[in-house]
mmCIF file of C-alpha atoms in Angstrom:
data_model
loop_
_atom_site.group_PDB
_atom_site.id
_atom_site.type_symbol
_atom_site.label_atom_id
_atom_site.label_comp_id
_atom_site.label_asym_id
_atom_site.label_seq_id
_atom_site.Cartn_x
_atom_site.Cartn_y
_atom_site.Cartn_z
ATOM 1 C CA MET A 73 -28.922 7.647 8.942
ATOM 2 C CA SER A 74 -30.397 6.102 12.082
ATOM 3 C CA ALA A 75 -32.431 7.542 14.936
ATOM 4 C CA VAL A 76 -30.297 7.107 18.042
ATOM 5 C CA LEU A 77 -30.985 7.650 21.737
ATOM 6 C CA VAL A 78 -28.135 8.378 24.157
ATOM 7 C CA THR A 79 -29.028 8.050 27.828
ATOM 8 C CA GLY A 80 -26.635 9.441 30.414
ATOM 9 C CA ALA A 81 -25.940 12.148 27.843
ATOM 10 C CA SER A 82 -24.403 14.572 30.343
ATOM 11 C CA GLY A 83 -21.955 11.978 31.667
ATOM 12 C CA PHE A 84 -18.385 11.366 30.568
ATOM 13 C CA VAL A 85 -19.064 8.660 27.979
ATOM 14 C CA GLY A 86 -22.365 9.997 26.665
ATOM 15 C CA ASP A 87 -20.887 13.468 26.202
ATOM 16 C CA ALA A 88 -17.991 12.038 24.175
ATOM 17 C CA LEU A 89 -20.207 9.689 22.141
ATOM 18 C CA ILE A 90 -22.731 12.229 20.851
ATOM 19 C CA PRO A 91 -20.288 14.196 18.595
ATOM 20 C CA ARG A 92 -19.096 10.943 16.973
ATOM 21 C CA LEU A 93 -22.669 9.909 16.210
ATOM 22 C CA LEU A 94 -23.484 13.339 14.788
ATOM 23 C CA ARG A 95 -20.327 13.277 12.678
ATOM 24 C CA ASP A 96 -21.452 9.954 11.211
ATOM 25 C CA GLY A 97 -24.785 11.509 10.205
ATOM 26 C CA HIS A 98 -27.109 9.963 12.765
ATOM 27 C CA ALA A 99 -30.141 11.731 14.214
ATOM 28 C CA VAL A 100 -29.275 11.860 17.915
ATOM 29 C CA ARG A 101 -31.674 12.365 20.803
ATOM 30 C CA ALA A 102 -30.444 12.714 24.379
ATOM 31 C CA PHE A 103 -32.084 11.645 27.635
ATOM 32 C CA ALA A 104 -31.130 13.392 30.867
ATOM 33 C CA ARG A 105 -32.506 14.364 34.268
ATOM 34 C CA ASP A 106 -31.176 17.883 33.729
ATOM 35 C CA PRO A 107 -31.242 18.902 30.037
ATOM 36 C CA ALA A 108 -29.173 22.002 30.825
ATOM 37 C CA ARG A 109 -26.171 19.749 31.495
ATOM 38 C CA VAL A 110 -26.202 18.279 27.971
ATOM 39 C CA ARG A 111 -23.511 20.229 26.127
ATOM 40 C CA HIS A 112 -24.486 19.395 22.541
ATOM 41 C CA ASP A 113 -27.093 20.842 20.212
ATOM 42 C CA VAL A 114 -29.412 17.843 20.058
ATOM 43 C CA PRO A 115 -33.042 17.306 21.136
ATOM 44 C CA VAL A 116 -33.137 16.383 24.828
ATOM 45 C CA VAL A 117 -35.909 14.506 26.630
ATOM 46 C CA ARG A 118 -36.061 15.281 30.329
ATOM 47 C CA GLY A 119 -36.642 12.176 32.410
ATOM 48 C CA ASP A 120 -35.525 9.762 35.069
ATOM 49 C CA ALA A 121 -34.801 6.126 34.333
ATOM 50 C CA ILE A 122 -35.420 4.994 37.919
ATOM 51 C CA SER A 123 -39.012 6.239 37.863
ATOM 52 C CA GLY A 124 -39.422 5.649 34.140
ATOM 53 C CA GLU A 125 -40.391 9.277 33.530
ATOM 54 C CA GLY A 126 -39.778 10.324 29.928
ATOM 55 C CA LEU A 127 -38.530 6.979 28.644
ATOM 56 C CA GLY A 128 -41.525 6.364 26.376
ATOM 57 C CA ALA A 129 -41.111 9.718 24.624
ATOM 58 C CA ALA A 130 -37.340 9.249 24.416
ATOM 59 C CA MET A 131 -37.657 5.848 22.711
ATOM 60 C CA ASP A 132 -40.250 6.888 20.108
ATOM 61 C CA GLY A 133 -38.940 6.041 16.637
ATOM 62 C CA VAL A 134 -35.492 5.052 17.903
ATOM 63 C CA GLU A 135 -33.546 2.260 16.190
ATOM 64 C CA VAL A 136 -30.423 2.201 18.413
ATOM 65 C CA ALA A 137 -30.407 3.105 22.122
ATOM 66 C CA TYR A 138 -27.284 3.531 24.254
ATOM 67 C CA TYR A 139 -27.616 2.751 27.943
ATOM 68 C CA LEU A 140 -24.913 4.742 29.769
ATOM 69 C CA ILE A 141 -26.584 5.158 33.154
ATOM 70 C CA HIS A 142 -24.956 4.308 36.493
ATOM 71 C CA SER A 143 -26.165 5.115 40.004
ATOM 72 C CA MET A 144 -23.111 4.930 42.266
ATOM 73 C CA GLU A 145 -23.756 8.232 44.018
ATOM 74 C CA SER A 146 -24.746 9.224 47.559
ATOM 75 C CA GLY A 147 -28.281 9.980 46.364
ATOM 76 C CA ALA A 148 -28.787 6.333 45.397
ATOM 77 C CA VAL A 149 -28.692 5.373 49.089
ATOM 78 C CA ASP A 150 -32.102 7.015 49.478
ATOM 79 C CA GLN A 151 -33.449 4.661 46.818
ATOM 80 C CA GLY A 152 -32.307 1.432 48.478
ATOM 81 C CA GLY A 153 -28.649 1.470 47.411
ATOM 82 C CA PHE A 154 -26.953 1.847 44.049
ATOM 83 C CA ASP A 155 -27.545 -1.762 42.997
ATOM 84 C CA HIS A 156 -31.303 -1.449 43.608
ATOM 85 C CA ALA A 157 -31.395 1.872 41.724
ATOM 86 C CA GLU A 158 -29.437 0.415 38.800
ATOM 87 C CA ARG A 159 -31.735 -2.603 38.571
ATOM 88 C CA GLU A 160 -34.849 -0.386 38.631
ATOM 89 C CA SER A 161 -33.415 1.825 35.883
ATOM 90 C CA ALA A 162 -32.503 -1.139 33.685
ATOM 91 C CA GLN A 163 -35.914 -2.754 34.106
ATOM 92 C CA ARG A 164 -37.789 0.408 33.157
ATOM 93 C CA PHE A 165 -35.457 1.120 30.239
ATOM 94 C CA SER A 166 -35.861 -2.470 29.000
ATOM 95 C CA ALA A 167 -39.648 -2.286 29.149
ATOM 96 C CA ALA A 168 -39.661 1.011 27.224
ATOM 97 C CA ALA A 169 -37.252 -0.347 24.599
ATOM 98 C CA ARG A 170 -39.381 -3.462 24.014
ATOM 99 C CA SER A 171 -42.551 -1.392 23.796
ATOM 100 C CA ALA A 172 -40.968 0.976 21.256
ATOM 101 C CA GLY A 173 -39.534 -1.866 19.159
ATOM 102 C CA VAL A 174 -35.910 -0.707 19.507
ATOM 103 C CA GLN A 175 -33.757 -3.068 17.445
ATOM 104 C CA ARG A 176 -30.384 -2.562 19.106
ATOM 105 C CA VAL A 177 -29.382 -1.575 22.644
ATOM 106 C CA VAL A 178 -25.730 -0.926 23.518
ATOM 107 C CA TYR A 179 -24.557 -1.004 27.131
ATOM 108 C CA LEU A 180 -21.194 -0.115 28.642
ATOM 109 C CA GLY A 181 -20.633 -2.161 31.797
ATOM 110 C CA GLY A 182 -17.695 -3.626 33.688
ATOM 111 C CA LEU A 183 -15.339 -6.556 33.236
ATOM 112 C CA VAL A 184 -16.377 -9.639 35.175
ATOM 113 C CA PRO A 185 -13.701 -11.283 37.351
ATOM 114 C CA ALA A 186 -12.909 -14.968 36.959
ATOM 115 C CA GLY A 187 -14.526 -17.207 39.568
ATOM 116 C CA GLU A 188 -17.554 -16.501 41.722
ATOM 117 C CA ASP A 189 -16.161 -13.707 43.920
ATOM 118 C CA VAL A 190 -17.910 -10.727 42.325
ATOM 119 C CA SER A 191 -18.119 -7.425 44.211
ATOM 120 C CA ARG A 192 -21.419 -5.631 44.725
ATOM 121 C CA HIS A 193 -20.404 -3.010 42.161
ATOM 122 C CA LEU A 194 -19.451 -5.490 39.422
ATOM 123 C CA GLY A 195 -22.374 -7.757 40.337
ATOM 124 C CA SER A 196 -24.722 -4.845 39.747
ATOM 125 C CA ARG A 197 -23.146 -4.161 36.357
ATOM 126 C CA LEU A 198 -23.637 -7.803 35.395
ATOM 127 C CA ALA A 199 -27.277 -7.817 36.560
ATOM 128 C CA VAL A 200 -27.967 -4.735 34.434
ATOM 129 C CA GLU A 201 -26.278 -6.382 31.456
ATOM 130 C CA GLU A 202 -28.446 -9.490 31.770
ATOM 131 C CA LEU A 203 -31.603 -7.370 31.760
ATOM 132 C CA LEU A 204 -30.558 -5.284 28.775
ATOM 133 C CA LEU A 205 -29.471 -8.223 26.628
ATOM 134 C CA GLN A 206 -33.073 -9.453 26.706
ATOM 135 C CA CYS A 207 -34.746 -6.206 25.628
ATOM 136 C CA ALA A 208 -33.719 -5.880 21.967
ATOM 137 C CA PRO A 209 -33.013 -8.386 19.174
ATOM 138 C CA HIS A 210 -29.439 -7.181 18.697
ATOM 139 C CA ALA A 211 -28.436 -5.974 22.147
ATOM 140 C CA VAL A 212 -24.684 -5.635 22.770
ATOM 141 C CA ALA A 213 -22.899 -5.268 26.103
ATOM 142 C CA LEU A 214 -19.330 -3.969 26.223
ATOM 143 C CA ARG A 215 -17.358 -4.673 29.403
ATOM 144 C CA ALA A 216 -14.494 -2.379 30.361
ATOM 145 C CA SER A 217 -12.191 -1.809 33.314
ATOM 146 C CA ILE A 218 -10.625 1.636 33.912
ATOM 147 C CA VAL A 219 -11.353 4.060 31.070
ATOM 148 C CA ILE A 220 -8.528 6.575 30.588
ATOM 149 C CA GLY A 221 -10.083 9.948 29.825
ATOM 150 C CA ALA A 222 -10.069 13.524 31.104
ATOM 151 C CA ARG A 223 -13.619 13.233 32.475
ATOM 152 C CA SER A 224 -13.438 9.573 33.554
ATOM 153 C CA ARG A 225 -14.023 9.622 37.301
ATOM 154 C CA SER A 226 -11.959 6.501 37.964
ATOM 155 C CA PHE A 227 -9.007 7.982 36.070
ATOM 156 C CA ARG A 228 -9.428 11.410 37.684
ATOM 157 C CA PHE A 229 -9.482 9.718 41.083
ATOM 158 C CA LEU A 230 -6.119 8.049 40.418
ATOM 159 C CA VAL A 231 -4.594 11.272 39.102
ATOM 160 C CA ARG A 232 -5.739 13.237 42.143
ATOM 161 C CA LEU A 233 -4.224 10.644 44.480
ATOM 162 C CA VAL A 234 -0.904 10.759 42.620
ATOM 163 C CA GLU A 235 -1.009 14.554 42.578
ATOM 164 C CA ARG A 236 -1.940 15.125 46.218
ATOM 165 C CA PHE A 237 -0.210 12.351 48.179
ATOM 166 C CA ARG A 238 3.510 12.882 48.706
ATOM 167 C CA VAL A 239 4.012 9.113 49.039
ATOM 168 C CA LEU A 240 2.152 6.550 46.926
ATOM 169 C CA ALA A 241 0.994 4.341 49.796
ATOM 170 C CA ILE A 242 -0.883 1.617 47.925
ATOM 171 C CA PRO A 243 -2.966 -1.006 49.799
ATOM 172 C CA SER A 244 -2.493 -4.727 49.331
ATOM 173 C CA TRP A 245 -4.466 -4.752 46.082
ATOM 174 C CA HIS A 246 -1.453 -3.091 44.377
ATOM 175 C CA HIS A 247 -0.398 -6.366 42.696
ATOM 176 C CA PHE A 248 -3.759 -7.229 41.132
ATOM 177 C CA ARG A 249 -3.891 -6.653 37.381
ATOM 178 C CA THR A 250 -6.232 -5.081 34.853
ATOM 179 C CA GLN A 251 -6.158 -3.571 31.337
ATOM 180 C CA PRO A 252 -7.081 0.127 31.212
ATOM 181 C CA ILE A 253 -8.479 1.361 27.909
ATOM 182 C CA ASP A 254 -8.258 4.720 26.119
ATOM 183 C CA GLU A 255 -11.544 6.656 25.976
ATOM 184 C CA ARG A 256 -11.053 7.123 22.212
ATOM 185 C CA ASP A 257 -11.075 3.352 21.753
ATOM 186 C CA VAL A 258 -14.167 2.971 23.963
ATOM 187 C CA ILE A 259 -16.079 5.534 21.887
ATOM 188 C CA SER A 260 -15.018 3.864 18.631
ATOM 189 C CA MET A 261 -16.171 0.500 19.955
ATOM 190 C CA LEU A 262 -19.497 1.912 21.145
ATOM 191 C CA VAL A 263 -20.143 3.356 17.687
ATOM 192 C CA ALA A 264 -19.232 0.074 16.006
ATOM 193 C CA ALA A 265 -21.362 -1.909 18.459
ATOM 194 C CA GLY A 266 -24.341 0.236 17.486
ATOM 195 C CA PHE A 267 -24.043 -0.014 13.719
ATOM 196 C CA SER A 268 -21.589 -2.686 12.551
ATOM 197 C CA ASP A 269 -23.049 -5.647 10.679
ATOM 198 C CA ALA A 270 -20.270 -7.735 12.243
ATOM 199 C CA VAL A 271 -21.999 -7.605 15.632
ATOM 200 C CA ARG A 272 -25.316 -9.354 16.041
ATOM 201 C CA GLY A 273 -26.731 -9.666 19.510
ATOM 202 C CA PRO A 274 -27.462 -10.637 22.085
ATOM 203 C CA LEU A 275 -23.720 -10.415 22.622
ATOM 204 C CA SER A 276 -21.267 -9.549 25.411
ATOM 205 C CA LEU A 277 -17.764 -8.358 24.532
ATOM 206 C CA ASP A 278 -14.838 -7.602 26.822
ATOM 207 C CA ILE A 279 -12.999 -4.448 25.755
ATOM 208 C CA ALA A 280 -9.561 -3.604 27.101
ATOM 209 C CA GLY A 281 -6.341 -1.813 26.285
ATOM 210 C CA PRO A 282 -3.315 -3.720 24.963
ATOM 211 C CA GLU A 283 -1.292 -3.702 28.223
ATOM 212 C CA VAL A 284 -1.772 -5.827 31.346
ATOM 213 C CA LEU A 285 -0.836 -3.675 34.346
ATOM 214 C CA ALA A 286 -0.929 -4.072 38.119
ATOM 215 C CA TYR A 287 -2.808 -1.289 39.908
ATOM 216 C CA GLY A 288 0.369 -0.170 41.656
ATOM 217 C CA ASP A 289 2.156 0.038 38.313
ATOM 218 C CA ILE A 290 -0.738 2.057 36.851
ATOM 219 C CA MET A 291 -0.247 4.665 39.562
ATOM 220 C CA GLU A 292 3.513 4.668 39.027
ATOM 221 C CA ARG A 293 3.115 5.141 35.269
ATOM 222 C CA ILE A 294 0.717 8.053 35.840
ATOM 223 C CA ARG A 295 3.215 9.521 38.312
ATOM 224 C CA ASP A 296 6.056 9.267 35.815
ATOM 225 C CA LEU A 297 4.007 10.782 32.988
ATOM 226 C CA MET A 298 3.144 13.682 35.299
ATOM 227 C CA LEU A 299 6.886 14.124 35.990
ATOM 228 C CA LEU A 300 6.441 13.734 39.738
ATOM 229 C CA GLY A 301 8.738 12.363 42.404
ATOM 230 C CA ARG A 302 6.457 10.258 44.563
ATOM 231 C CA PRO A 303 8.085 7.254 46.277
ATOM 232 C CA ARG A 304 5.944 4.132 46.269
ATOM 233 C CA LEU A 305 5.083 2.265 49.458
ATOM 234 C CA ASN A 306 3.294 -1.084 49.121
ATOM 235 C CA LEU A 307 1.126 -1.677 52.170
ATOM 236 C CA PRO A 308 0.579 -5.255 53.419
ATOM 237 C CA PHE A 309 -3.087 -4.623 54.271
ATOM 238 C CA SER A 310 -6.241 -3.062 52.872
ATOM 239 C CA VAL A 311 -8.848 -1.576 55.211
ATOM 240 C CA THR A 312 -11.274 -0.582 52.464
ATOM 241 C CA PRO A 313 -13.926 1.359 54.449
ATOM 242 C CA VAL A 314 -11.265 3.524 56.095
ATOM 243 C CA ALA A 315 -9.018 3.783 53.028
ATOM 244 C CA ALA A 316 -11.988 4.696 50.807
ATOM 245 C CA LYS A 317 -13.009 7.573 53.072
ATOM 246 C CA VAL A 318 -9.469 8.944 53.239
ATOM 247 C CA ALA A 319 -8.861 8.563 49.506
ATOM 248 C CA ALA A 320 -12.236 10.084 48.579
ATOM 249 C CA HIS A 321 -11.546 13.072 50.835
ATOM 250 C CA VAL A 322 -8.083 13.660 49.385
ATOM 251 C CA ALA A 323 -9.316 13.300 45.792
ATOM 252 C CA GLY A 324 -12.452 15.384 46.351
ATOM 253 C CA GLU A 325 -14.685 12.471 45.335
ATOM 254 C CA ASP A 326 -17.921 10.945 46.597
ATOM 255 C CA VAL A 327 -17.163 8.075 48.995
ATOM 256 C CA ALA A 328 -20.344 6.369 47.756
ATOM 257 C CA LEU A 329 -18.572 5.986 44.408
ATOM 258 C CA ILE A 330 -15.079 5.202 45.700
ATOM 259 C CA GLU A 331 -15.883 2.551 48.314
ATOM 260 C CA PRO A 332 -17.668 0.133 45.903
ATOM 261 C CA LEU A 333 -14.864 0.622 43.374
ATOM 262 C CA MET A 334 -12.221 -0.236 45.983
ATOM 263 C CA GLU A 335 -14.232 -3.241 47.172
ATOM 264 C CA GLY A 336 -13.918 -4.582 43.635
ATOM 265 C CA LEU A 337 -10.103 -4.615 43.861
ATOM 266 C CA ALA A 338 -10.023 -8.139 45.243
ATOM 267 C CA GLY A 339 -8.324 -9.882 42.342
ATOM 268 C CA ASP A 340 -7.321 -9.561 38.698
ATOM 269 C CA LEU A 341 -9.851 -7.884 36.422
ATOM 270 C CA LEU A 342 -8.885 -9.007 32.941
ATOM 271 C CA PRO A 343 -10.736 -9.632 29.675
ATOM 272 C CA ARG A 344 -11.666 -13.235 28.965
ATOM 273 C CA ASP A 345 -10.767 -12.733 25.304
ATOM 274 C CA MET A 346 -9.493 -9.969 23.037
ATOM 275 C CA ARG A 347 -11.667 -10.491 19.973
ATOM 276 C CA ALA A 348 -13.430 -7.103 20.296
ATOM 277 C CA PRO A 349 -10.798 -4.926 18.536
ATOM 278 C CA GLN A 350 -10.795 -7.145 15.450
ATOM 279 C CA LEU A 351 -14.549 -7.699 15.450
ATOM 280 C CA LEU A 352 -15.277 -3.978 15.879
ATOM 281 C CA ASP A 353 -12.332 -2.902 13.675
ATOM 282 C CA VAL A 354 -10.703 -0.631 16.263
ATOM 283 C CA ARG A 355 -6.949 -0.117 16.667
ATOM 284 C CA LEU A 356 -5.927 0.269 20.298
ATOM 285 C CA HIS A 357 -3.887 3.076 21.882
ATOM 286 C CA GLY A 358 -1.207 2.130 24.395
ATOM 287 C CA PHE A 359 -1.456 3.127 28.061
ATOM 288 C CA ASP A 360 1.075 5.980 27.953
ATOM 289 C CA ALA A 361 -0.554 7.512 24.866
ATOM 290 C CA ALA A 362 -3.965 7.265 26.548
ATOM 291 C CA VAL A 363 -2.753 8.982 29.722
ATOM 292 C CA GLU A 364 -0.944 11.754 27.842
ATOM 293 C CA HIS A 365 -4.062 12.427 25.747
ATOM 294 C CA ALA A 366 -6.274 12.511 28.848
ATOM 295 C CA LEU A 367 -3.924 14.822 30.751
ATOM 296 C CA ARG A 368 -3.705 17.248 27.814
ATOM 297 C CA ALA A 369 -7.489 17.386 27.550
ATOM 298 C CA TRP A 370 -7.767 17.878 31.320
ATOM 299 C CA GLU A 371 -5.246 20.740 31.308
ATOM 300 C CA ALA A 372 -7.138 22.462 28.500
ATOM 301 C CA THR A 373 -9.916 23.281 30.972
ATOM 302 C CA GLU A 374 -8.285 23.263 34.426
ATOM 303 C CA ASP A 375 -4.885 23.246 36.027
ATOM 304 C CA LEU A 376 -3.147 20.176 37.378
ATOM 305 C CA ALA A 377 -1.149 21.479 40.315
ATOM 306 C CA ALA A 378 1.587 18.913 39.991
ATOM 307 C CA ARG A 379 2.324 19.412 36.278
#
């Protein structure tokens, strides 16, 4: 049994990870700005990674620490922008981890596009990764694209667009490709990255589902699995600032999250290799199975109007 810290414990990934760690017998501690939002019966340290508040107490005696914090919200603008907030958080977390002697840090970031054209959003993820890989002897960074899960905000955003637009009018990034991954596979890989003897850091691993899909095809597949009749219209242009505001409004999302995500749709976002499933001993779910699982979990708590 290991002492484990999960930051971002009230978020989508942290909330799904904690039960797996408990099931495996680990002593789990959570770190959150609002402990009331942590849904599991584990000790919770109240704190804020940007200011560093609570990190020392959270790290005390911890062997493995998961860094699942992102700052792409409207509130981050008040702190100099999301990339500045994410860098501050990573620096303070890294300092606390080194001081506490944490042996392994596990980070979930984003896939890095080929070439030098990296968006602000993905550039921030990479900067955080570089900081975290230096803070523990066996730090591991996992890089993912779209995670398919009922509480994944990128997946929920796509579902809401498919559900609420009568025509799938997809900007010019419709032909760029990526490899969405099932949340169940992400959680399994996070657990393995924290405890498997096969992974020794510092190490970065791309994690991805088994299917290469264009973004337009992703939306069509979601549409078909939701049994909807939504004709597809490929647009020859992409006016991201305008499109992001419209899409965020329709989906009921924060434009501060959606605009950086859409800015990153400037090319293929694919893994550089697929060694992670074998190294971490995880069998991958296909795209349709991932979407069906996510939609069922979503409908267990709220209605999907189009289903």
